[in-house]
Amino acid sequence: MNQTPAHSTYDIVIIGGAIMGASAAWFITEQKEFKGRVLVVEKDPSYENASTMHTNSCMRQQFSTPLNVRISQFAADFVKNLPRYMGNDERVPELTIRSFGYMYLADNEAFANVLRDNQKIQLAEGAATQLMTADEIKRAYPFYNVDDIVLGSINLVDEGFWDATAVFDWWRKSARERGVEYVSNEVVAINKNKAGTRVETVTLKSGEVISCGKVLNASGPRAARTSAMAGIDIPVEPRKRFSWIFAAEKPLDRDLPLTIDPSGVHVRENGGGTYQCGGHSDIDPGVEFDDFAMDHEIWQNHVWPILATRIPQFEAIKVQSEWAGHYAYNTFDHNAILGPHTEIENFYFLNGFSGHGLQQSPAMGRGTAELMVHGEYRSLDMSLFHFDRIVNNKPIIEKAVI
Ligand SMILES: Cc1cc2nc3c(=O)[nH]c(=O)nc-3n(C[C@H](O)[C@H](O)[C@H](O)COP(=O)(O)OP(=O)(O)OC[C@H]3O[C@@H](n4cnc5c(N)ncnc54)[C@H](O)[C@@H]3O)c2cc1C
């Protein structure tokens, strides 16, 4: 990948080229009226520390905000029809969703009521969420210990694992073939006009100053740092999330749903007698942007005991790999932050996706492209998630956050 942009002026500059930047760039090329130039600036094209590379790669429709259900429904449709969405390109693979579902477990009436309320919202949007009593859970999944469980909630339609890497790769490949330019560089400054109402240029680490019509912040957990370059505060911070892949001595006899234990520890089927598990420490502060150190105590003293209690067959397991990743955590209301800035009219946000950005990337990229090119949403209206709600202190709380 080149370091130096081919031009000094672009219609749209996207800061960050992981799944959100890639989706937005590709969907911009889908807007037939758009004839401009797009530059994606990515500081680390290996994506080693991008959230996009540290994930569970799953999608769900169990959200408490109706719009989030719709956003994931579009993801399911996009993934299942990827070749069609990509212009019937014969090179594009057919993908499926491994719909083992997300199993939310409640161990008290208060949380059971949240699951009941959420189910109503999800059903109204056309999701297939089912509530299950402890006995029903035990009959369907005999390996769980449900002694403390009051209620479970699961959806077995279009909810589970999908190959996000394939979608990410094809967005980048296709966008580049359509003329989007990617450079391996870092945006280190965002420069506004005198009135402070427009971004005029961005400065790259290598020194070039690039003029831009519009700028999109797609910088993941670094979103607040990028916004700060334009003098904007956003409530997004990196929060550390640990993942482990382990093999079970005695694998389960059926697919393990992505199970969200009441403790917050979650675990899912990974195929071949292996499982992927995630968790974080009880104290959950924002961390440094480059802090990816593992905390080995958490596995031994917190996560594994919880797993072995919930699924006694997981007493005998062997960790095969582990890593720490970052959520771009929106401390205001846990939902995405989109749309233009309220005063800097050509600065757009695509931020704050916590643990659900992969599945949101098709709808977010499409919506952002529509908004930046046409000035309006033409498919799904996502203005509910615009930045102005933060200025107006009107949170849209998402309760189903993992
Ligand atoms: C452990 C874990 C599990 C997850 N599981 C799921 C899941 O199952 N399903 C799901 O939907 N989501 C999941 N997510 C969330 C999902 O991974 C993220 O929401 C999504 O990847 C965010 O993509 P992004 O492009 O916004 O950010 P990132 O992937 O972090 O990319 C941001 C990019 O911006 C670049 N960048 C930053 N600053 C600059 C700059 N100044 N100049 C140039 N480049 C810059 C970075 O190098 C990086 O490549 C999970 C996340 C984690 C950590």
CSV table of C-alpha atoms in Angstrom, one decimal, residues 216-393:
chain,number,residue,atom,x,y,z
A,216,LEU,CA,-15.2,10.7,8.1
A,217,ASN,CA,-14.0,9.6,11.5
A,218,ALA,CA,-13.8,5.8,11.3
A,219,SER,CA,-11.0,5.4,13.7
A,220,GLY,CA,-12.5,2.9,16.1
A,221,PRO,CA,-11.3,3.0,19.7
A,222,ARG,CA,-9.2,6.1,18.7
A,223,ALA,CA,-12.4,8.0,17.7
A,224,ALA,CA,-12.0,10.5,20.6
A,225,ARG,CA,-8.4,11.2,19.7
A,226,THR,CA,-9.3,11.8,16.1
A,227,SER,CA,-12.3,14.0,17.0
A,228,ALA,CA,-10.1,16.0,19.4
A,229,MET,CA,-7.9,17.0,16.4
A,230,ALA,CA,-10.9,19.0,15.2
A,231,GLY,CA,-11.6,20.3,18.7
A,232,ILE,CA,-14.5,17.9,19.2
A,233,ASP,CA,-15.2,15.9,22.4
A,234,ILE,CA,-17.0,12.5,21.9
A,235,PRO,CA,-17.8,10.1,24.7
A,236,VAL,CA,-15.9,7.1,23.3
A,237,GLU,CA,-13.0,5.3,25.0
A,238,PRO,CA,-11.1,2.1,24.5
A,239,ARG,CA,-12.2,-0.6,26.9
A,240,LYS,CA,-10.3,-3.8,27.2
A,241,ARG,CA,-11.9,-7.1,26.3
A,242,PHE,CA,-10.2,-10.5,26.6
A,243,SER,CA,-10.8,-13.5,24.4
A,244,TRP,CA,-9.7,-17.1,24.7
A,245,ILE,CA,-10.1,-20.1,22.4
A,246,PHE,CA,-10.0,-23.4,24.2
A,247,ALA,CA,-10.5,-27.1,23.4
A,248,ALA,CA,-12.7,-29.2,25.6
A,249,GLU,CA,-11.6,-32.7,26.6
A,250,LYS,CA,-15.2,-33.8,26.1
A,251,PRO,CA,-16.8,-31.6,23.4
A,252,LEU,CA,-20.5,-30.8,23.7
A,253,ASP,CA,-22.8,-33.0,21.7
A,254,ARG,CA,-24.5,-30.0,20.0
A,255,ASP,CA,-23.7,-26.4,19.0
A,256,LEU,CA,-23.2,-24.1,21.9
A,257,PRO,CA,-25.1,-20.8,21.5
A,258,LEU,CA,-23.2,-17.7,22.2
A,259,THR,CA,-24.1,-17.9,25.8
A,260,ILE,CA,-24.1,-14.8,27.9
A,261,ASP,CA,-23.7,-15.9,31.5
A,262,PRO,CA,-25.3,-13.5,34.1
A,263,SER,CA,-21.8,-12.7,35.2
A,264,GLY,CA,-21.1,-11.2,31.7
A,265,VAL,CA,-18.7,-14.0,30.7
A,266,HIS,CA,-19.7,-15.3,27.3
A,267,VAL,CA,-18.8,-18.4,25.3
A,268,ARG,CA,-19.7,-19.8,21.9
A,269,GLU,CA,-19.2,-22.7,19.6
A,270,ASN,CA,-16.0,-22.4,17.5
A,271,GLY,CA,-16.1,-25.7,15.7
A,272,GLY,CA,-14.0,-28.9,16.1
A,273,GLY,CA,-14.5,-29.2,19.8
A,274,THR,CA,-13.1,-25.7,20.4
A,275,TYR,CA,-15.0,-22.7,21.9
A,276,GLN,CA,-14.4,-19.0,22.0
A,277,CYS,CA,-14.9,-17.2,25.3
A,278,GLY,CA,-14.8,-13.5,26.3
A,279,GLY,CA,-14.7,-11.5,29.4
A,280,HIS,CA,-13.4,-8.4,31.1
A,281,SER,CA,-12.4,-7.4,34.6
A,282,ASP,CA,-15.1,-6.2,37.1
A,283,ILE,CA,-13.5,-2.8,37.2
A,284,ASP,CA,-13.7,-1.7,33.6
A,285,PRO,CA,-11.8,1.6,33.0
A,286,GLY,CA,-10.9,3.3,29.8
A,287,VAL,CA,-7.4,2.2,28.8
A,288,GLU,CA,-4.5,3.6,26.8
A,289,PHE,CA,-4.9,3.3,23.0
A,290,ASP,CA,-2.0,0.9,22.7
A,291,ASP,CA,-2.5,-1.2,25.9
A,292,PHE,CA,-3.2,-4.8,24.7
A,293,ALA,CA,-1.6,-6.6,27.6
A,294,MET,CA,-3.3,-9.8,28.7
A,295,ASP,CA,-4.4,-10.3,32.3
A,296,HIS,CA,-3.8,-14.0,33.0
A,297,GLU,CA,-5.4,-13.8,36.5
A,298,ILE,CA,-8.8,-13.1,34.9
A,299,TRP,CA,-8.9,-16.5,33.2
A,300,GLN,CA,-7.7,-18.5,36.1
A,301,ASN,CA,-9.7,-16.8,38.9
A,302,HIS,CA,-12.8,-15.4,37.2
A,303,VAL,CA,-13.6,-16.7,33.7
A,304,TRP,CA,-12.8,-20.4,33.9
A,305,PRO,CA,-14.5,-21.0,37.2
A,306,ILE,CA,-17.7,-19.3,35.8
A,307,LEU,CA,-17.5,-21.5,32.7
A,308,ALA,CA,-17.0,-24.7,34.6
A,309,THR,CA,-20.0,-23.8,36.9
A,310,ARG,CA,-22.3,-23.0,33.9
A,311,ILE,CA,-21.1,-26.0,31.8
A,312,PRO,CA,-19.6,-28.6,34.0
A,313,GLN,CA,-18.0,-30.3,30.9
A,314,PHE,CA,-15.8,-27.3,30.7
A,315,GLU,CA,-13.9,-28.3,33.9
A,316,ALA,CA,-11.5,-30.1,31.6
A,317,ILE,CA,-10.4,-27.7,28.9
A,318,LYS,CA,-7.1,-26.4,27.4
A,319,VAL,CA,-6.5,-22.8,26.3
A,320,GLN,CA,-5.2,-22.7,22.7
A,321,SER,CA,-4.9,-19.0,22.2
A,322,GLU,CA,-5.8,-15.7,23.9
A,323,TRP,CA,-5.7,-12.0,23.1
A,324,ALA,CA,-6.8,-8.6,24.4
A,325,GLY,CA,-8.8,-6.3,22.1
A,326,HIS,CA,-10.6,-2.9,22.5
A,327,TYR,CA,-14.2,-1.9,22.4
A,328,ALA,CA,-14.8,1.6,21.2
A,329,TYR,CA,-17.1,2.1,24.1
A,330,ASN,CA,-19.7,4.9,24.1
A,331,THR,CA,-20.0,5.9,27.7
A,332,PHE,CA,-23.0,8.1,27.0
A,333,ASP,CA,-25.6,5.6,25.8
A,334,HIS,CA,-23.8,2.5,24.3
A,335,ASN,CA,-25.1,3.3,20.8
A,336,ALA,CA,-23.4,4.3,17.6
A,337,ILE,CA,-22.5,7.9,17.0
A,338,LEU,CA,-23.2,8.9,13.5
A,339,GLY,CA,-23.9,11.8,11.2
A,340,PRO,CA,-22.4,15.3,10.9
A,341,HIS,CA,-21.0,17.4,13.7
A,342,THR,CA,-23.4,20.1,14.7
A,343,GLU,CA,-21.1,23.0,13.9
A,344,ILE,CA,-18.3,21.6,11.8
A,345,GLU,CA,-20.6,20.7,8.9
A,346,ASN,CA,-18.3,18.5,6.9
A,347,PHE,CA,-17.0,16.4,9.8
A,348,TYR,CA,-18.9,13.0,10.1
A,349,PHE,CA,-18.8,10.4,12.7
A,350,LEU,CA,-18.9,6.6,12.4
A,351,ASN,CA,-18.0,5.7,16.0
A,352,GLY,CA,-18.8,4.1,19.3
A,353,PHE,CA,-19.8,0.5,18.3
A,354,SER,CA,-18.7,-1.3,21.5
A,355,GLY,CA,-19.1,-5.1,20.8
A,356,HIS,CA,-21.5,-4.9,17.9
A,357,GLY,CA,-19.7,-3.0,15.1
A,358,LEU,CA,-19.0,-5.9,12.8
A,359,GLN,CA,-22.7,-6.7,12.4
A,360,GLN,CA,-23.5,-3.0,12.1
A,361,SER,CA,-21.0,-2.3,9.4
A,362,PRO,CA,-23.2,-3.0,6.4
A,363,ALA,CA,-26.0,-0.7,7.5
A,364,MET,CA,-23.6,1.9,9.0
A,365,GLY,CA,-21.5,2.0,5.8
A,366,ARG,CA,-24.6,2.2,3.6
A,367,GLY,CA,-26.3,4.9,5.7
A,368,THR,CA,-23.1,7.0,6.0
A,369,ALA,CA,-22.5,6.8,2.3
A,370,GLU,CA,-26.0,7.9,1.5
A,371,LEU,CA,-25.8,10.8,4.0
A,372,MET,CA,-22.4,12.0,2.8
A,373,VAL,CA,-23.2,11.8,-0.9
A,374,HIS,CA,-26.9,12.7,-1.0
A,375,GLY,CA,-27.4,14.6,2.3
A,376,GLU,CA,-30.1,12.2,3.4
A,377,TYR,CA,-30.7,8.5,4.2
A,378,ARG,CA,-32.3,6.6,1.3
A,379,SER,CA,-32.7,3.2,2.9
A,380,LEU,CA,-32.8,3.0,6.6
A,381,ASP,CA,-33.1,6.3,8.5
A,382,MET,CA,-30.4,6.3,11.2
A,383,SER,CA,-30.7,9.9,12.3
A,384,LEU,CA,-31.7,8.6,15.8
A,385,PHE,CA,-28.0,7.9,16.3
A,386,HIS,CA,-26.7,11.3,15.2
A,387,PHE,CA,-24.1,13.2,17.2
A,388,ASP,CA,-26.6,16.0,18.0
A,389,ARG,CA,-28.2,13.7,20.6
A,390,ILE,CA,-25.1,14.1,22.7
A,391,VAL,CA,-25.1,17.9,22.4
A,392,ASN,CA,-28.8,17.9,23.3
A,393,ASN,CA,-28.2,15.3,26.1
